[in-house]
Short mmCIF file of C-alpha atoms and ligand atoms in Angstrom, two decimals:
data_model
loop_
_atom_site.label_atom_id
_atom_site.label_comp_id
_atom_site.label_asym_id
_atom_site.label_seq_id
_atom_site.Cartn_x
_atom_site.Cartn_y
_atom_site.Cartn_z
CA UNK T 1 0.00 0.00 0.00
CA UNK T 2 1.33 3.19 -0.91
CA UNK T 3 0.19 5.94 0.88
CA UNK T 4 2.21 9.59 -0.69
CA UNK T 5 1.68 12.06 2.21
CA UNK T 6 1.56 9.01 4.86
CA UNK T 7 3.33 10.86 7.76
CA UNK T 8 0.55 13.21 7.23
CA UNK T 9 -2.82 13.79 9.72
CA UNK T 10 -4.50 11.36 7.20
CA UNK T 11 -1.79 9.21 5.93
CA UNK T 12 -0.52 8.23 9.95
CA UNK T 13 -4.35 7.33 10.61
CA UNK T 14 -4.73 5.22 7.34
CA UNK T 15 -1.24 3.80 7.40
CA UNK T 16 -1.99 2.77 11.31
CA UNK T 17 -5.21 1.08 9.78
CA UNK T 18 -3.86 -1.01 7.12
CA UNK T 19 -0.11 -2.08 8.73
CA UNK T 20 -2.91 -2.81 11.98
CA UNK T 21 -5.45 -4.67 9.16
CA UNK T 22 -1.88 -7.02 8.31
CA UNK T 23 -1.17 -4.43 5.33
CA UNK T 24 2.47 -3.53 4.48
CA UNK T 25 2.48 0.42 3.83
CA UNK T 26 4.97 2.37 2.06
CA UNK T 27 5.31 6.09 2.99
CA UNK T 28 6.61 8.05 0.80
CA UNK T 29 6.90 12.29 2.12
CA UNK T 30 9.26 14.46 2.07
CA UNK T 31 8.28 15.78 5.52
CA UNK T 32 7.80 19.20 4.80
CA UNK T 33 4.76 19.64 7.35
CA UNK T 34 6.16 20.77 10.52
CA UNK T 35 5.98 18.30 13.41
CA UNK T 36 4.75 14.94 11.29
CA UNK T 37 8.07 13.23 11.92
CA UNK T 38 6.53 13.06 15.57
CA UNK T 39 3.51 10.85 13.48
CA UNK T 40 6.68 8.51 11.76
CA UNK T 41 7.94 7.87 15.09
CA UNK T 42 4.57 7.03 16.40
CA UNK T 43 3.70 4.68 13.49
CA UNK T 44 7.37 3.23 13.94
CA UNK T 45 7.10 2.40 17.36
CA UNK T 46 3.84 0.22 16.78
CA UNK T 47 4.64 -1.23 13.87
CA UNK T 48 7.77 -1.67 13.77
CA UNK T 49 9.52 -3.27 10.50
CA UNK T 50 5.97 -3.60 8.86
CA UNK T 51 6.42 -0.13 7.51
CA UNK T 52 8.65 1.25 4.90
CA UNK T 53 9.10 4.86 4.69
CA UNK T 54 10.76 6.93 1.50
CA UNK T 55 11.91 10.76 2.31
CA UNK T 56 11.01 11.81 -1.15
CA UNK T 57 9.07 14.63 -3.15
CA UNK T 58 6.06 14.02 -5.57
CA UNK T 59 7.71 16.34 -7.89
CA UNK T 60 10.53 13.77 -8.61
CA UNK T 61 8.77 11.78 -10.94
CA UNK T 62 11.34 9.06 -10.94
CA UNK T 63 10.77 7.99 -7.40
CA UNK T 64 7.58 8.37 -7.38
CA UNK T 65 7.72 6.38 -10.48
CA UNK T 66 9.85 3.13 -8.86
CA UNK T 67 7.47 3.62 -5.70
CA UNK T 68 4.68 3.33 -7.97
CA UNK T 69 6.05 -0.20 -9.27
CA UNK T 70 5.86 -1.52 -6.32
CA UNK T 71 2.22 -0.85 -5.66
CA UNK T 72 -0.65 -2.96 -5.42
CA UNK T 73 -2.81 0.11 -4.10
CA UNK T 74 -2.09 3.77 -3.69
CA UNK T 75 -3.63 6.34 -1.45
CA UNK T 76 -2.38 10.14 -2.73
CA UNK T 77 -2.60 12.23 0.35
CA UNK T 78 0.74 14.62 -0.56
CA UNK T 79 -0.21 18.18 -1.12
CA UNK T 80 0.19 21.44 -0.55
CA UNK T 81 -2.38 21.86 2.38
CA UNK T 82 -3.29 25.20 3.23
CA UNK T 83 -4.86 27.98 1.24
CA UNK T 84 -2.77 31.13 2.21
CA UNK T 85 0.43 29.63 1.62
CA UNK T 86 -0.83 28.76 -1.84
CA UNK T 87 -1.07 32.50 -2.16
CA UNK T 88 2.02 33.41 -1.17
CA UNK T 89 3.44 30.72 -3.25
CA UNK T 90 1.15 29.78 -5.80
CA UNK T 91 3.64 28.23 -8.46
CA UNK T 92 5.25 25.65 -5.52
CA UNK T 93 1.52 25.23 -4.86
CA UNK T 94 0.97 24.18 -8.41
CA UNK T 95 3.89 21.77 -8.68
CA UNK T 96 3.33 19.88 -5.87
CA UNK T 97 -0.21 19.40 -5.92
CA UNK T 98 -0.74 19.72 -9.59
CA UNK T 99 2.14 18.93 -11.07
CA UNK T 100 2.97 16.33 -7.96
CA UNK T 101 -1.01 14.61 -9.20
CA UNK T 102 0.21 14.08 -12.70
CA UNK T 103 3.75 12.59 -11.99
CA UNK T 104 1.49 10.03 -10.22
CA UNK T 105 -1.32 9.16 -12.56
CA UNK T 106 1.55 9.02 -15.12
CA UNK T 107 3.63 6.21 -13.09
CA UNK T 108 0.45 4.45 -12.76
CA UNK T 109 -0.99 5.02 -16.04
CA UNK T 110 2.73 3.23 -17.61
CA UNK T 111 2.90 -0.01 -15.17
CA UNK T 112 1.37 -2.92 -16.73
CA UNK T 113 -1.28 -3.38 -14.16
CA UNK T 114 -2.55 0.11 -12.49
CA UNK T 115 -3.10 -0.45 -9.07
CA UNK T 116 -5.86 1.29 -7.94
CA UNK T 117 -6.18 5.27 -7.03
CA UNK T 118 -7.47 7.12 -4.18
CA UNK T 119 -7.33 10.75 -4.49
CA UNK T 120 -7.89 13.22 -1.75
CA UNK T 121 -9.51 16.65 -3.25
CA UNK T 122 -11.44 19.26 -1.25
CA UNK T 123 -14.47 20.94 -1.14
CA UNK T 124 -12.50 24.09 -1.58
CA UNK T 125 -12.99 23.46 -5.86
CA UNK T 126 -16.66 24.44 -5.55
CA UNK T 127 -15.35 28.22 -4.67
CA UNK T 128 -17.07 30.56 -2.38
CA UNK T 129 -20.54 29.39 -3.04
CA UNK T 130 -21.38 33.28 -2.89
CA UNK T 131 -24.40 31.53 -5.08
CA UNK T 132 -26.32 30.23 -2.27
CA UNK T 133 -28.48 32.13 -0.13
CA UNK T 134 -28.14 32.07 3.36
CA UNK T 135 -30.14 32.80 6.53
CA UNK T 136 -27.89 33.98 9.54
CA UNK T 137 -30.01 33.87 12.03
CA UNK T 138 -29.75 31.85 15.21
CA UNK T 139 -25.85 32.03 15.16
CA UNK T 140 -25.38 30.16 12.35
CA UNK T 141 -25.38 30.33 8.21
CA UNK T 142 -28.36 27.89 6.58
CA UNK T 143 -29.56 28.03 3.16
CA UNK T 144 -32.49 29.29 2.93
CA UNK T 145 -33.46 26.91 -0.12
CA UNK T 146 -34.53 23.80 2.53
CA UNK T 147 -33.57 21.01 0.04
CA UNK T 148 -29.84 21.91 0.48
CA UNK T 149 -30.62 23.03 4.19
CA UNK T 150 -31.87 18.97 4.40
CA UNK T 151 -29.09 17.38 2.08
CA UNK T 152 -26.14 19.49 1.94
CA UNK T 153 -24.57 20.12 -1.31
CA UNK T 154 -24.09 17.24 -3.72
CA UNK T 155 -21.32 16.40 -6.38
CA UNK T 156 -23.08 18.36 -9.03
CA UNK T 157 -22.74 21.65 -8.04
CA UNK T 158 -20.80 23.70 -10.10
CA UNK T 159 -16.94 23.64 -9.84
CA UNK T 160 -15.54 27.54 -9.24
CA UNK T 161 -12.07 27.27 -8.30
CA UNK T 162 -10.83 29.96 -5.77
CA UNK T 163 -7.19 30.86 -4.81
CA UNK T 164 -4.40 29.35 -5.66
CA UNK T 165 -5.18 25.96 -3.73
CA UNK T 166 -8.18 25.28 -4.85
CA UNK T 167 -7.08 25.71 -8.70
CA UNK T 168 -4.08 23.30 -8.17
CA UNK T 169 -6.43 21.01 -5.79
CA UNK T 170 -9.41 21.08 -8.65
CA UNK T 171 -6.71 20.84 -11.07
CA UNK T 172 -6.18 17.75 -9.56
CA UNK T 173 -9.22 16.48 -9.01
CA UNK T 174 -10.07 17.07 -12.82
CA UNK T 175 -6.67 15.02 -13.80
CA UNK T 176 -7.81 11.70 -11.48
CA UNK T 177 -11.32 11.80 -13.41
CA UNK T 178 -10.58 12.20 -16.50
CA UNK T 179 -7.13 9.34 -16.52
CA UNK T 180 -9.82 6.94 -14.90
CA UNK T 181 -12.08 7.88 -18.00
CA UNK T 182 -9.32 8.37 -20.86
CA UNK T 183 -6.98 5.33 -19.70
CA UNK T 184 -9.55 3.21 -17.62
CA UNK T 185 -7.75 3.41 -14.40
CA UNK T 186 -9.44 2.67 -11.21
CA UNK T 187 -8.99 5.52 -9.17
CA UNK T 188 -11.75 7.43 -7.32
CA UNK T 189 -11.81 11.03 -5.81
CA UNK T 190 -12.93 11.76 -2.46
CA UNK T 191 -13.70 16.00 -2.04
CA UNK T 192 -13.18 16.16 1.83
CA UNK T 193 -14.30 19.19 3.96
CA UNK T 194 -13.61 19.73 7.83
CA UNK T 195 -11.73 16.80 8.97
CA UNK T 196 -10.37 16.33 12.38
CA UNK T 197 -8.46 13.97 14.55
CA UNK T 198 -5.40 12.54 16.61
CA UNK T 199 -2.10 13.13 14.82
CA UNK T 200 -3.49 17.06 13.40
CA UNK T 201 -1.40 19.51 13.31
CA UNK T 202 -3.94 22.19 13.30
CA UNK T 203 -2.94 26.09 12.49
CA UNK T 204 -5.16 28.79 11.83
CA UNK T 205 -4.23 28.05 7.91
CA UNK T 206 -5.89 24.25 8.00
CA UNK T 207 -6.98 21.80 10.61
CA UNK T 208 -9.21 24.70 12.41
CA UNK T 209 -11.41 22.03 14.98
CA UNK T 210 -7.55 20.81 16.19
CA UNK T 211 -6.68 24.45 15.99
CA UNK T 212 -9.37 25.86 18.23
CA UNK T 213 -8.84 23.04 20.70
CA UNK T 214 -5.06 23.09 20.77
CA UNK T 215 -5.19 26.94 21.71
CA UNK T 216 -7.81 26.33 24.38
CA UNK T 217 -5.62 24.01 26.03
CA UNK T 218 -2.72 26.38 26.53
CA UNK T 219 -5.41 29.21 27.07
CA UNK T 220 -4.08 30.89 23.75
CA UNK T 221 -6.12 33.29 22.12
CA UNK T 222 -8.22 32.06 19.06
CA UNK T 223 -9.04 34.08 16.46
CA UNK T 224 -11.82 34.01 14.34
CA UNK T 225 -11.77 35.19 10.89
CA UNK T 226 -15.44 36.95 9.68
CA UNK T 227 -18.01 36.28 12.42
CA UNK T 228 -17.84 33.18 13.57
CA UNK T 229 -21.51 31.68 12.09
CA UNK T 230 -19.88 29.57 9.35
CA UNK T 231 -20.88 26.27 9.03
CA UNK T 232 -19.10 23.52 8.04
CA UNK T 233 -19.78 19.70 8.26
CA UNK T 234 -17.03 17.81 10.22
CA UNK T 235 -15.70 14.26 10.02
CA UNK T 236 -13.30 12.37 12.18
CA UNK T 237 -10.62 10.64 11.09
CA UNK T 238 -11.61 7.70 11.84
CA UNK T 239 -15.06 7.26 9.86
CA UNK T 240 -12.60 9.12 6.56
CA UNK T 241 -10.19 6.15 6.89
CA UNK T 242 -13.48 3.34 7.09
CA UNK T 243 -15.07 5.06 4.08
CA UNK T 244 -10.72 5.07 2.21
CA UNK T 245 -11.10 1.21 3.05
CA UNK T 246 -14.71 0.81 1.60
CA UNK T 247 -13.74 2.29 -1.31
CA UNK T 248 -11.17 -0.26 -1.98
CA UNK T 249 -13.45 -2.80 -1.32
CA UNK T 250 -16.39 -1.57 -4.07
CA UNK T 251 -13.83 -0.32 -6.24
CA UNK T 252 -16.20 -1.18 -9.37
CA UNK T 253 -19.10 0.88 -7.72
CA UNK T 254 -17.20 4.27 -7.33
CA UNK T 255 -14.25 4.31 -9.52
CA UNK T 256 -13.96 7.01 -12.13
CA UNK T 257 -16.00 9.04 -10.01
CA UNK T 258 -16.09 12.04 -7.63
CA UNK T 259 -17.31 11.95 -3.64
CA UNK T 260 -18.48 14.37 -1.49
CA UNK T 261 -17.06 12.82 2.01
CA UNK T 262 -18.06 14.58 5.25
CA UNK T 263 -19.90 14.67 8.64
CA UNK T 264 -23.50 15.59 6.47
CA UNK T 265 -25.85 17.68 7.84
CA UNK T 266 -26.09 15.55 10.95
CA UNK T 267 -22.46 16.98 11.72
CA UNK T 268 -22.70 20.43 10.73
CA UNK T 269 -21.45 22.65 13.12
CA UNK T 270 -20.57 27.01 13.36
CA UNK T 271 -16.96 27.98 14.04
CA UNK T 272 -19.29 29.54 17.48
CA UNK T 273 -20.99 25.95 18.18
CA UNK T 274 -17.43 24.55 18.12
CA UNK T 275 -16.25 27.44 20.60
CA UNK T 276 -18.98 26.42 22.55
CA UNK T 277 -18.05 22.43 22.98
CA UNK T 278 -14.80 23.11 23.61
CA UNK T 279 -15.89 25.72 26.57
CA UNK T 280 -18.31 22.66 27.90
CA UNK T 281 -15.55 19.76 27.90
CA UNK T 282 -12.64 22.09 28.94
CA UNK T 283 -14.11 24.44 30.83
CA UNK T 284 -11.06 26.89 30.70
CA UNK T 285 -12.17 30.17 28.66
CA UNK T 286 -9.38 31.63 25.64
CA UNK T 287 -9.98 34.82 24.64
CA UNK T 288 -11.55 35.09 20.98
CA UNK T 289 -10.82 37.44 18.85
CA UNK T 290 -12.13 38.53 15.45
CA UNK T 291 -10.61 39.45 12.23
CA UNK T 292 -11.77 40.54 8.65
CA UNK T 293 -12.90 37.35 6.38
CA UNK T 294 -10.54 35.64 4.57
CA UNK T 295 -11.24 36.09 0.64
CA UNK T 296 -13.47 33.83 -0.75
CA UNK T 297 -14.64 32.07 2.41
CA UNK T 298 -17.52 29.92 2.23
CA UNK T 299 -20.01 30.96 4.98
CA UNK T 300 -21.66 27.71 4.65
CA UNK T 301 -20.49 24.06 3.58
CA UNK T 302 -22.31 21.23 4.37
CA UNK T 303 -21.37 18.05 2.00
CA UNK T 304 -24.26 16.03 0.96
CA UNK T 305 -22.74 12.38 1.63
CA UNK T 306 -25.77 10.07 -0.06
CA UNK T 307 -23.87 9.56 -3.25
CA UNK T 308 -20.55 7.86 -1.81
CA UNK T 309 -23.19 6.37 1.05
CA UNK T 310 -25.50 4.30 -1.65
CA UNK T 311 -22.17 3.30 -3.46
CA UNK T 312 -19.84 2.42 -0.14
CA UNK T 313 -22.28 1.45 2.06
CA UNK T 314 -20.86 3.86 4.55
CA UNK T 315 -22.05 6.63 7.20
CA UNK T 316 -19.83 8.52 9.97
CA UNK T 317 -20.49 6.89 12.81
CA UNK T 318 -18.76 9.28 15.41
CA UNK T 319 -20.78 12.33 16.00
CA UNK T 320 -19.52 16.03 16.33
CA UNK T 321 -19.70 15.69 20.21
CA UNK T 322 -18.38 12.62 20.66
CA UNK T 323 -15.19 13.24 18.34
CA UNK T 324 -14.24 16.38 19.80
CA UNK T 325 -14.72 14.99 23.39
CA UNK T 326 -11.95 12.08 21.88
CA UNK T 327 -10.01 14.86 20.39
CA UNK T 328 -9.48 16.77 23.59
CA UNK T 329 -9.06 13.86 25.30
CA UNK T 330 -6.17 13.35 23.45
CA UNK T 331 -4.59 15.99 22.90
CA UNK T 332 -5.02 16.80 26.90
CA UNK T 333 -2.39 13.74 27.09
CA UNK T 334 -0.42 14.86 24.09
CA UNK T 335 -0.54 18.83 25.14
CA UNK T 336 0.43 17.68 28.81
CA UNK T 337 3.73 15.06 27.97
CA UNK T 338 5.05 18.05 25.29
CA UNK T 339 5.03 20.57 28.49
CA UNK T 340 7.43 17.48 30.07
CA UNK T 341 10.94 16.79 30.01
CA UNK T 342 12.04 17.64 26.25
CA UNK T 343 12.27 14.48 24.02
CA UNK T 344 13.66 14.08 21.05
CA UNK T 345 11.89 11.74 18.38
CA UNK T 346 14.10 9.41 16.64
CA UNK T 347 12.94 8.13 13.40
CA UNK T 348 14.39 5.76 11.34
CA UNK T 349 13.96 6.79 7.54
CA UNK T 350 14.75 4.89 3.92
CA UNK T 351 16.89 8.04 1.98
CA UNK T 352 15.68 8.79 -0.68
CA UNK T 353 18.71 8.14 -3.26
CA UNK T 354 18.28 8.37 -6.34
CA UNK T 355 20.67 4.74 -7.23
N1 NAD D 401 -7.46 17.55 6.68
C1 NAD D 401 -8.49 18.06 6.02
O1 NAD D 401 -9.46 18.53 6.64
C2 NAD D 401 -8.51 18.05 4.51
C3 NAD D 401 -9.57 18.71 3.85
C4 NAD D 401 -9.60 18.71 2.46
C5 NAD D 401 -8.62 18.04 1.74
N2 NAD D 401 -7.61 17.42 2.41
C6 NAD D 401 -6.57 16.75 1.61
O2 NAD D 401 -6.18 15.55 2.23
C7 NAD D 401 -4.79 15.32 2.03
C8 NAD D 401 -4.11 15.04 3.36
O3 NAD D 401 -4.31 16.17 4.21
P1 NAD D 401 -3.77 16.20 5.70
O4 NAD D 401 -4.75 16.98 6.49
O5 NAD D 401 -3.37 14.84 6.15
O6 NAD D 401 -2.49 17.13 5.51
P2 NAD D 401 -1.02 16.99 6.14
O7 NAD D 401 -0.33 18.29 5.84
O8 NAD D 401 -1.08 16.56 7.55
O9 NAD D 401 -0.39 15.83 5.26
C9 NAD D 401 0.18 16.05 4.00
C10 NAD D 401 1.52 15.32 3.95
O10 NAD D 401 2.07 15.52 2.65
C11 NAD D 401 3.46 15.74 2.80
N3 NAD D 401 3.92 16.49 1.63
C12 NAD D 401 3.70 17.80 1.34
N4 NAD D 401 4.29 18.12 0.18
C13 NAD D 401 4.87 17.00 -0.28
C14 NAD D 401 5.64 16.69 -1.44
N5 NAD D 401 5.93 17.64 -2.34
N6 NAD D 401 6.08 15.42 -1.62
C15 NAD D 401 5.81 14.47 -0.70
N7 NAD D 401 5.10 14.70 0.43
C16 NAD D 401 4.63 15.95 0.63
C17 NAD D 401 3.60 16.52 4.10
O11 NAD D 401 4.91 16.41 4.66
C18 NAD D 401 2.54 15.86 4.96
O12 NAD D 401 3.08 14.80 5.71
C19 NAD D 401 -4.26 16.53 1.29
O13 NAD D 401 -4.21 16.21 -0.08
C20 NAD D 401 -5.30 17.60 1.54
O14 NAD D 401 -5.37 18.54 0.47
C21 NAD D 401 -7.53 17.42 3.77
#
C-alpha cells in the first residue's frame, strides 16, 4: 500500500489502519509539514519493521515512479495543504499538488497493471458558493433553499475554483477523473471538507477544529476570521479512513467518479458551536478574537454524503460531540507530555537516493 503524504494527519491514521489490518504500507513524504516526523515515530514504534518509509518529493517523478512499481494500491494524500500559503506561493503550490497529481497518474498510467487510485480533493474546488443564499439567524449560516438546508450540497454543483489551492487542488481532481475515463484506471476522488483527529497539526491556515482546541488548552487566544456563524460539516478521522477502506473494497461501484465525504448535515457545526463544545468539555475560557474574512470564504459548507453512502455502504459513525470529546481527550495527554521533560523523536527513515 502506498500511501504519498503518509506521515501526514491522514496518511498516519490510514497507514496505522492497514499495517494494523496485516497491510504492508509504504510512505513516501518528504516531511515538509512541521511536526509529522513526531507521526513517523509514532507509526514506527507500533509497527515496527511492517512499515517502509521513503523521504522523497512528488515532484521527482522518478521515485515516485519506482514507488509506484511496487504498488498494489495507492492512497495520494501529498499536497500542498493550506490555502494562504498557496497565495504566497502559488507556483510551488501548483507543482506539488498539480504537477505532484500528474507525476502520479503518469507512473500508474505506464505499469502494466494500475493499481488502484485514491485521491484526496477538497471541497474548496466548488469556490465561495457566494451563489447560495443564506439565513444567519440563530448564530449560524443555513440556506435558505430547505432542500440543500436537508441534504447538503451534492457532487453536481458547479466547480468555481478559488485561490491558488483550490485551482491546483481542482486541477487535480479534474486530472484523477478524466485518466480513470481516458486510460480506464481505477482511481476514485474523495472532495473532503472539515476533517479532524489525533495526529493534526492544526494552524489557523488548515486543521481549524484541532486548531481551536489546541489553543484552548494552553489558554491561547483564538481568532476568528469573519463572524464566527460559518458552518461547516465535520468528520473524524476515523469514519474518513473506514469510508478510504470501503472504497477499496467496491472499487467497481465508485471508480472514475467524484465523492463528497463529510460529517453531512447531521455533523454540521458554526466555528461559534465549536467554541462552545470546547468551553463545555474544557471548561477553561481563551480569549476570541475577530478578524476581517478571509477572501473567498464559504459561509456555509455542508457536504451532501448520499452519493458515496448508496455506493460504499458507509455513514460517519462518530458524532460532532463525541469526536471532539476524543479529540481533547487526546490531545489533553499529548498537550500535557510536550510541556514534560524535552524528548527528542528518533525516526528511522529509507533516503531517498536516487541509485
Ligand atoms: N485535513 C483536512 O481537513 C482536509 C480537507 C480537504 C482536503 N484534504 C486533503 O487531504 C490530504 C491530506 O491532508 P492532511 O490533512 O493529512 O495534511 P497533512 O499536511 O497533515 O499531510 C500532508 C503530507 O504531505 C506531505 N507532503 C507535502 N508536500 C509533499 C511533497 N511535495 N512530496 C511528498 N510529500 C509531501 C507533508 O509532509 C505531509 O506529511 C491533502 O491532499 C489535503 O489537500 C484534507
Amino acid at each position: 500500500m502506498l500511501i504519498t503524504g503518509g506521515a501526514g494527519f491522514i496518511g498516519t491514521n490510514l497507514a496505522d489502519r492497514l499495517l494494523s489490518d496485516g497491510q504492508p504500507v509504504l510512505v513516501f513524504d518528504n516531511l515538509s509539514r512541521a511536526g509529522v516526523g513526531e507521526n513517523l515515530a509514532w507509526l514506527r514504534e507500533r509497527h515496527g519493521a511492517h512499515m517502509e518509509v521513503q523521504v522523497a518529493d512528488v515532484r521527482d517523478a522518478l521515485l515516485l515512479r519506482r514507488a509506484v512499481r511496487r504498488a498494489c494500491r495507492v492512497f495520494h494524500l501529498a499536497a500542498q495543504v493550506a490555502v494562504n500559503t498557496s497565495l504566497s506561493d502559488p507556483i510551488q503550490d501548483f507543482e506539488v499538488n498539480a504537477r505532484g497529481t500528474l507525476n502520479l497518474l503518469e507512473a500508474i498510467r505506464t505499469v502494466p497493471e494500475p493499481p488502484p487510485l485514491l485521491y484526496t480533493s477538497t471541497s474548496k474546488i466548488y469556490g465561495a458558493l457566494s451563489g447560495v443564499e443564506l439565513d444567519g439567524r440563530d448564530g449560524r449560516y443555513l440556506p435558505k433553499d430547505e432542500l440543500l438546508r436537508a441534504t447538503g450540497l451534492a457532487e453536481n454543483h458547479p466547480l468555481d475554483f478559488h485561490s491558488p489551492y483550490g485551482c491546483s487542488k481542482g486541477a487535480a481532481d479534474q486530472y484523477v477523473i478524466d485518466y480513470a475515463r481516458m486510460y480506464q484506471l481505477p482511481a476514485v476522488v474523495f472532495r473532503l471538507g472539515s476533517v479532524y483527529g489525533p495526529h493534526q497539526r492544526g494552524t489557523e491556515d488548515q486543521g481549524w477544529v484541532t486548531h481551536f482546541l489546541t489553543r484552548a488548552l494552553r489558554s491561547e487566544p483564538i481568532t476568528i476570521y469573519g463572524d464566527g456563524r460559518q458552518v461547516r460539516d465535520v468528520l473524524h478521522v476515523d469514519d474518513l479512513v473506514e469510508a478510504m477502506c470501503r472504497a477499496q473494497v467496491r472499487l467497481a461501484r465508485v471508480a472514475g467518479r467524484a465523492f463528497n465525504v463529510g460529517g453531512g448535515v447531521a455533523n454540521a457545526i458554526s466555528l461559534r458551536d465549536l467554541l462552545e463544545l470546547i468551553r463545555r468539555f474544557h471548561g477553561g475560557t481563551s480569549e476570541v478574537r475577530f478578524g476581517p474574512w478571509r477572501l473567498a470564504e464559504q459561509r456555509y459548507y455542508v457536504a451532501d454524503i448520499a452519493a458515496f453512502s448508496e455506493a460504499a455502504g458507509w455513514r460517519p459513525r462518530i458524532t460532532v460531540e463525541d469526536g471532539v470529546r476524543r479529540l481533547h481527550e487526546h490531545l489533553r495527554e499529548a498537550v500535557g507530555e510536550r510541556r514534560g521533560p524535552a524528548r527528542t523523536a528518533h525516526v528511522p527513515v529509507l533516503a531517498a537516493a536516487r541509485s
